[in-house]
mmCIF file of C-alpha atoms in Angstrom:
data_model
loop_
_atom_site.group_PDB
_atom_site.id
_atom_site.type_symbol
_atom_site.label_atom_id
_atom_site.label_comp_id
_atom_site.label_asym_id
_atom_site.label_seq_id
_atom_site.Cartn_x
_atom_site.Cartn_y
_atom_site.Cartn_z
ATOM 1 C CA MET A 1 23.541 -62.829 187.819
ATOM 2 C CA ASP A 2 26.214 -62.536 190.249
ATOM 3 C CA ILE A 3 29.980 -64.270 192.096
ATOM 4 C CA SER A 4 29.181 -65.907 195.352
ATOM 5 C CA THR A 5 31.429 -66.249 198.319
ATOM 6 C CA LYS A 6 33.250 -69.537 196.872
ATOM 7 C CA CYS A 7 35.080 -67.353 193.452
ATOM 8 C CA ILE A 8 36.035 -64.494 196.773
ATOM 9 C CA ALA A 9 37.981 -67.321 199.253
ATOM 10 C CA LEU A 10 38.823 -69.287 195.368
ATOM 11 C CA ILE A 11 41.028 -65.403 194.372
ATOM 12 C CA LYS A 12 41.420 -64.618 198.218
ATOM 13 C CA LYS A 13 43.093 -68.467 198.750
ATOM 14 C CA PHE A 14 45.831 -67.369 194.893
ATOM 15 C CA GLU A 15 46.286 -64.008 195.668
ATOM 16 C CA GLY A 16 46.579 -63.645 198.895
ATOM 17 C CA CYS A 17 47.170 -59.678 200.556
ATOM 18 C CA ARG A 18 48.575 -57.703 201.425
ATOM 19 C CA LEU A 19 48.050 -54.109 202.292
ATOM 20 C CA LYS A 20 51.046 -52.400 201.714
ATOM 21 C CA ALA A 21 51.834 -51.235 198.717
ATOM 22 C CA TYR A 22 54.687 -52.977 196.826
ATOM 23 C CA LYS A 23 55.692 -54.247 192.896
ATOM 24 C CA ASP A 24 54.862 -57.518 191.872
ATOM 25 C CA SER A 25 56.789 -59.897 189.488
ATOM 26 C CA VAL A 26 57.607 -57.599 186.979
ATOM 27 C CA GLY A 27 57.443 -54.686 188.533
ATOM 28 C CA VAL A 28 54.247 -53.072 188.748
ATOM 29 C CA LEU A 29 52.718 -51.109 191.722
ATOM 30 C CA THR A 30 50.309 -53.479 193.780
ATOM 31 C CA ILE A 31 47.830 -54.593 197.027
ATOM 32 C CA GLY A 32 45.813 -56.537 198.454
ATOM 33 C CA TYR A 33 44.611 -59.190 196.479
ATOM 34 C CA GLY A 34 46.350 -58.270 192.869
ATOM 35 C CA LEU A 35 44.871 -54.405 193.151
ATOM 36 C CA THR A 36 46.779 -51.879 189.548
ATOM 37 C CA ASN A 37 46.296 -48.926 189.348
ATOM 38 C CA ALA A 38 44.555 -50.555 185.649
ATOM 39 C CA CYS A 39 41.947 -50.493 188.115
ATOM 40 C CA LYS A 40 41.541 -47.346 189.526
ATOM 41 C CA SER A 41 38.753 -45.992 187.601
ATOM 42 C CA ILE A 42 36.420 -49.061 189.497
ATOM 43 C CA THR A 43 38.685 -47.972 192.978
ATOM 44 C CA GLY A 44 39.375 -44.312 193.191
ATOM 45 C CA LEU A 45 42.186 -45.388 194.389
ATOM 46 C CA THR A 46 46.003 -44.191 193.012
ATOM 47 C CA ILE A 47 48.169 -46.779 194.202
ATOM 48 C CA LYS A 48 51.470 -45.156 195.354
ATOM 49 C CA SER A 49 54.355 -46.829 196.646
ATOM 50 C CA THR A 50 54.023 -45.490 199.915
ATOM 51 C CA THR A 51 50.212 -45.861 199.710
ATOM 52 C CA THR A 52 48.840 -48.303 202.535
ATOM 53 C CA ILE A 53 44.806 -50.187 202.812
ATOM 54 C CA THR A 54 43.033 -51.901 205.827
ATOM 55 C CA GLN A 55 41.909 -55.542 205.259
ATOM 56 C CA ALA A 56 38.278 -54.537 205.302
ATOM 57 C CA GLN A 57 39.206 -52.005 202.307
ATOM 58 C CA ALA A 58 41.959 -54.767 200.383
ATOM 59 C CA GLU A 59 37.917 -56.954 200.426
ATOM 60 C CA TYR A 60 35.806 -53.786 199.141
ATOM 61 C CA TYR A 61 37.979 -53.094 196.129
ATOM 62 C CA LEU A 62 38.476 -56.809 195.470
ATOM 63 C CA LYS A 63 34.258 -57.426 194.978
ATOM 64 C CA GLN A 64 34.190 -53.794 193.020
ATOM 65 C CA VAL A 65 36.902 -54.943 190.765
ATOM 66 C CA LEU A 66 35.372 -58.243 190.519
ATOM 67 C CA GLN A 67 32.247 -56.693 189.794
ATOM 68 C CA ALA A 68 32.669 -54.081 187.369
ATOM 69 C CA LYS A 69 35.498 -55.926 185.472
ATOM 70 C CA TYR A 70 35.285 -59.300 185.202
ATOM 71 C CA VAL A 71 32.027 -60.801 185.552
ATOM 72 C CA PRO A 72 31.470 -58.459 182.346
ATOM 73 C CA LEU A 73 34.004 -60.588 180.551
ATOM 74 C CA VAL A 74 32.320 -63.632 181.576
ATOM 75 C CA MET A 75 28.517 -62.300 181.510
ATOM 76 C CA LYS A 76 29.199 -61.589 177.556
ATOM 77 C CA TYR A 77 29.001 -64.962 177.259
ATOM 78 C CA ASN A 78 26.149 -66.687 179.051
ATOM 79 C CA SER A 79 23.659 -65.719 175.961
ATOM 80 C CA LYS A 80 25.267 -68.094 174.217
ATOM 81 C CA TYR A 81 26.663 -70.712 177.586
ATOM 82 C CA ASN A 82 23.867 -69.958 180.380
ATOM 83 C CA TRP A 83 26.606 -70.185 183.052
ATOM 84 C CA ASN A 84 25.083 -72.597 186.656
ATOM 85 C CA GLN A 85 26.392 -70.212 189.887
ATOM 86 C CA ASN A 86 29.857 -72.724 189.974
ATOM 87 C CA GLN A 87 31.104 -71.886 186.460
ATOM 88 C CA LEU A 88 31.040 -68.189 187.122
ATOM 89 C CA ASP A 89 32.890 -68.229 190.044
ATOM 90 C CA SER A 90 35.457 -69.983 188.584
ATOM 91 C CA LEU A 91 35.930 -67.935 185.298
ATOM 92 C CA VAL A 92 35.771 -65.241 187.272
ATOM 93 C CA SER A 93 38.423 -66.009 190.078
ATOM 94 C CA PHE A 94 40.583 -67.272 185.821
ATOM 95 C CA ALA A 95 39.474 -63.936 184.206
ATOM 96 C CA TYR A 96 41.035 -62.308 187.687
ATOM 97 C CA ASN A 97 44.319 -63.643 186.527
ATOM 98 C CA ILE A 98 44.725 -64.541 183.192
ATOM 99 C CA GLY A 99 42.520 -61.091 181.795
ATOM 100 C CA SER A 100 39.847 -63.019 180.434
ATOM 101 C CA ILE A 101 38.006 -66.150 178.841
ATOM 102 C CA ASP A 102 37.595 -64.604 175.286
ATOM 103 C CA GLY A 103 40.642 -67.324 174.734
ATOM 104 C CA LEU A 104 39.162 -70.082 177.524
ATOM 105 C CA THR A 105 36.480 -70.330 175.347
ATOM 106 C CA ASP A 106 37.444 -69.653 171.987
ATOM 107 C CA LYS A 107 35.755 -66.373 171.938
ATOM 108 C CA GLY A 108 32.547 -68.383 172.618
ATOM 109 C CA THR A 109 33.181 -71.458 169.679
ATOM 110 C CA ARG A 110 34.373 -74.088 172.030
ATOM 111 C CA SER A 111 31.701 -76.453 174.102
ATOM 112 C CA ILE A 112 31.320 -76.647 178.530
ATOM 113 C CA SER A 113 33.304 -79.496 178.065
ATOM 114 C CA GLN A 114 35.687 -78.379 175.539
ATOM 115 C CA ILE A 115 36.094 -75.298 178.154
ATOM 116 C CA SER A 116 36.232 -77.572 180.769
ATOM 117 C CA ALA A 117 38.829 -79.333 179.188
ATOM 118 C CA LYS A 118 41.066 -76.652 178.430
ATOM 119 C CA ILE A 119 41.150 -74.989 182.121
ATOM 120 C CA THR A 120 44.012 -76.830 183.536
ATOM 121 C CA ALA A 121 46.483 -75.361 179.794
ATOM 122 C CA TYR A 122 46.201 -72.166 181.152
ATOM 123 C CA ASN A 123 49.460 -72.468 184.033
ATOM 124 C CA LYS A 124 53.030 -71.352 182.659
ATOM 125 C CA ALA A 125 54.076 -68.075 183.537
ATOM 126 C CA GLY A 126 57.112 -66.716 180.583
ATOM 127 C CA GLY A 127 57.116 -70.587 178.922
ATOM 128 C CA LYS A 128 56.991 -72.375 182.484
ATOM 129 C CA VAL A 129 55.085 -74.704 184.254
ATOM 130 C CA LEU A 130 54.741 -73.576 187.889
ATOM 131 C CA ALA A 131 53.269 -74.533 190.752
ATOM 132 C CA GLY A 132 50.419 -72.239 191.726
ATOM 133 C CA LEU A 133 49.302 -71.681 188.704
ATOM 134 C CA THR A 134 48.748 -75.421 187.923
ATOM 135 C CA ASN A 135 46.753 -75.620 191.326
ATOM 136 C CA ARG A 136 45.242 -72.434 190.323
ATOM 137 C CA ARG A 137 43.849 -74.028 187.444
ATOM 138 C CA LYS A 138 43.271 -77.376 189.367
ATOM 139 C CA ALA A 139 40.780 -75.139 191.907
ATOM 140 C CA GLU A 140 39.253 -73.655 188.792
ATOM 141 C CA LYS A 141 38.147 -76.894 187.143
ATOM 142 C CA ALA A 142 37.145 -78.674 190.555
ATOM 143 C CA LEU A 143 34.960 -75.673 191.671
ATOM 144 C CA PHE A 144 33.637 -74.888 187.296
ATOM 145 C CA ASP A 145 32.534 -79.004 187.322
ATOM 146 C CA THR A 146 30.545 -79.082 190.136
ATOM 147 C CA PRO A 147 27.230 -79.582 189.588
ATOM 148 C CA VAL A 148 24.514 -76.502 191.566
ATOM 149 C CA ALA A 149 23.063 -77.278 194.858
ATOM 150 C CA THR A 150 19.157 -77.920 193.570
ATOM 151 C CA THR A 151 15.737 -78.853 195.455
ATOM 152 C CA THR A 152 13.080 -80.583 195.813
ATOM 153 C CA VAL A 153 9.382 -79.732 197.298
ATOM 154 C CA SER A 154 6.716 -80.897 197.558
ATOM 155 C CA GLY A 155 8.383 -83.264 194.697
ATOM 156 C CA SER A 156 9.012 -80.267 192.948
ATOM 157 C CA TYR A 157 12.076 -79.613 191.144
ATOM 158 C CA VAL A 158 13.703 -76.198 191.714
ATOM 159 C CA ASN A 159 16.059 -74.227 190.996
ATOM 160 C CA ALA A 160 17.195 -70.416 190.896
ATOM 161 C CA GLY A 161 13.729 -70.458 191.661
ATOM 162 C CA VAL A 162 12.353 -71.791 188.602
ATOM 163 C CA ASN A 163 9.818 -75.054 189.074
ATOM 164 C CA TYR A 164 11.355 -77.656 186.118
ATOM 165 C CA SER A 165 8.578 -79.580 186.914
ATOM 166 C CA PRO A 166 6.779 -79.401 184.551
ATOM 167 C CA VAL A 167 9.681 -79.906 181.994
ATOM 168 C CA PHE A 168 11.689 -83.006 184.404
ATOM 169 C CA ASP A 169 10.646 -86.458 185.338
ATOM 170 C CA PRO A 170 13.612 -88.407 186.765
ATOM 171 C CA THR A 171 11.878 -91.897 185.367
ATOM 172 C CA TYR A 172 11.146 -90.057 182.127
ATOM 173 C CA TYR A 173 14.952 -89.251 182.067
ATOM 174 C CA ALA A 174 16.037 -92.314 182.962
ATOM 175 C CA ASN A 175 14.932 -94.337 181.274
ATOM 176 C CA LYS A 176 14.967 -91.722 177.630
ATOM 177 C CA TYR A 177 18.600 -92.164 178.324
ATOM 178 C CA SER A 178 20.335 -95.098 179.382
ATOM 179 C CA ASP A 179 23.519 -93.228 179.381
ATOM 180 C CA LEU A 180 21.795 -91.548 181.823
ATOM 181 C CA LYS A 181 20.660 -93.881 184.101
ATOM 182 C CA ALA A 182 24.204 -96.110 183.683
ATOM 183 C CA VAL A 183 25.500 -93.602 185.823
ATOM 184 C CA TYR A 184 22.413 -92.035 188.687
ATOM 185 C CA GLY A 185 20.525 -94.788 187.472
ATOM 186 C CA TYR A 186 16.809 -93.810 188.820
ATOM 187 C CA ASN A 187 18.077 -90.779 191.877
ATOM 188 C CA ALA A 188 15.864 -88.001 190.884
ATOM 189 C CA SER A 189 18.644 -85.509 192.696
ATOM 190 C CA GLN A 190 21.153 -86.554 190.978
ATOM 191 C CA LEU A 191 19.471 -86.238 187.411
ATOM 192 C CA PHE A 192 18.324 -83.688 188.482
ATOM 193 C CA ALA A 193 21.313 -82.267 188.334
ATOM 194 C CA HIS A 194 22.506 -83.998 185.626
ATOM 195 C CA PHE A 195 19.196 -81.830 183.705
ATOM 196 C CA ILE A 196 20.462 -78.834 185.111
ATOM 197 C CA ASN A 197 23.771 -77.968 184.099
ATOM 198 C CA TYR A 198 23.644 -80.327 180.391
ATOM 199 C CA GLY A 199 20.732 -81.414 179.871
ATOM 200 C CA MET A 200 18.953 -78.356 179.472
ATOM 201 C CA LYS A 201 22.134 -77.187 177.341
ATOM 202 C CA GLU A 202 21.922 -79.899 175.098
ATOM 203 C CA GLY A 203 18.533 -80.785 173.952
ATOM 204 C CA ARG A 204 17.917 -84.402 175.916
ATOM 205 C CA GLN A 205 14.048 -84.131 176.925
ATOM 206 C CA ALA A 206 12.721 -84.959 180.273
ATOM 207 C CA ILE A 207 9.572 -85.815 179.949
ATOM 208 C CA ALA A 208 6.949 -86.422 177.783
ATOM 209 C CA THR A 209 4.909 -83.780 177.295
ATOM 210 C CA PHE A 210 7.954 -81.365 176.631
ATOM 211 C CA ASN A 211 9.903 -81.631 173.592
ATOM 212 C CA VAL A 212 11.934 -77.664 173.538
ATOM 213 C CA ASN A 213 12.885 -78.471 169.696
ATOM 214 C CA VAL A 214 9.481 -79.005 168.976
ATOM 215 C CA TYR A 215 8.472 -75.239 171.830
ATOM 216 C CA ARG A 216 11.729 -73.178 169.755
ATOM 217 C CA ALA A 217 11.110 -74.314 166.567
ATOM 218 C CA ARG A 218 6.710 -73.425 166.914
ATOM 219 C CA TYR A 219 7.042 -70.042 168.300
ATOM 220 C CA THR A 220 9.449 -67.770 166.262
ATOM 221 C CA ASP A 221 8.614 -64.892 169.107
ATOM 222 C CA LEU A 222 10.709 -67.108 172.187
ATOM 223 C CA GLN A 223 13.310 -67.446 168.441
ATOM 224 C CA ASP A 224 13.824 -63.901 168.055
ATOM 225 C CA ALA A 225 14.045 -63.469 172.321
ATOM 226 C CA PHE A 226 16.324 -66.734 173.043
ATOM 227 C CA GLY A 227 18.169 -67.502 169.925
ATOM 228 C CA THR A 228 20.095 -71.416 170.569
ATOM 229 C CA ASN A 229 20.168 -70.829 174.022
ATOM 230 C CA LEU A 230 17.891 -74.006 174.859
ATOM 231 C CA PRO A 231 17.367 -73.378 178.917
ATOM 232 C CA ALA A 232 15.992 -69.986 177.992
ATOM 233 C CA TYR A 233 13.275 -72.525 176.481
ATOM 234 C CA TYR A 234 12.827 -74.609 179.024
ATOM 235 C CA ARG A 235 12.296 -71.517 181.888
ATOM 236 C CA HIS A 236 10.301 -69.817 179.339
ATOM 237 C CA TYR A 237 7.710 -72.579 179.892
ATOM 238 C CA CYS A 238 8.461 -73.015 182.977
ATOM 239 C CA THR A 239 6.875 -69.467 184.216
ATOM 240 C CA ASN A 240 4.669 -67.875 181.022
ATOM 241 C CA GLY A 241 4.603 -71.145 178.395
ATOM 242 C CA ILE A 242 2.476 -72.750 180.087
ATOM 243 C CA SER A 243 -0.419 -70.358 181.879
ATOM 244 C CA GLU A 244 -0.218 -69.112 177.572
ATOM 245 C CA GLY A 245 -1.610 -72.066 176.476
ATOM 246 C CA ARG A 246 1.437 -72.927 174.367
ATOM 247 C CA LYS A 247 2.229 -75.990 173.199
ATOM 248 C CA ALA A 248 5.837 -77.996 173.152
ATOM 249 C CA VAL A 249 5.384 -81.269 171.536
#
């Protein structure tokens, strides 16, 4: 899984770009979109006081560093959270600014909703609230909370290349969970977006013929492969389990 243009745009907006080397607020030589010599092993660039780069180089170095250093810092928690694209983009921007997401996630012990609530708390430098950081955290939280786009093709419910129709029926989902019905009614696209972004992680049942907890308990080989990552069980059933004759009720 890799970052999208949303992540790049968010970082560019708040980092700004300078094509001639300068010293940041604490005296560290910096260039481009916040690049320092700490990333020399990735970029191969030694930043000196006289260093200049082009706009194309600045963008290239940014992508290099994000992919090599900061995406892994977020993805190391993917087995726990199964990040969607917007969550990944948001957290890579956060990590690029803060240094990691270890504190934000409390090393993987917080829930998705708790992580979302904590993002805006990281708006201080030197103990003082900064307007720039406040605005950045608000933008990162907004992206983190935005459901990923989903598509319905010929009656099928498709996300990230997986057809979830075997495990999702919007009418069943709405009728089973009154909290969802109160918010979304029978709006299939909104219910599906909830299912993809939250329902699977919460272990919600979205069709009479598939219960993720039954599926997980029944097959020890899947337990060994997926552990507590509930969305992985839904995906496996749709992509492999049905053809293998596996049962989930």
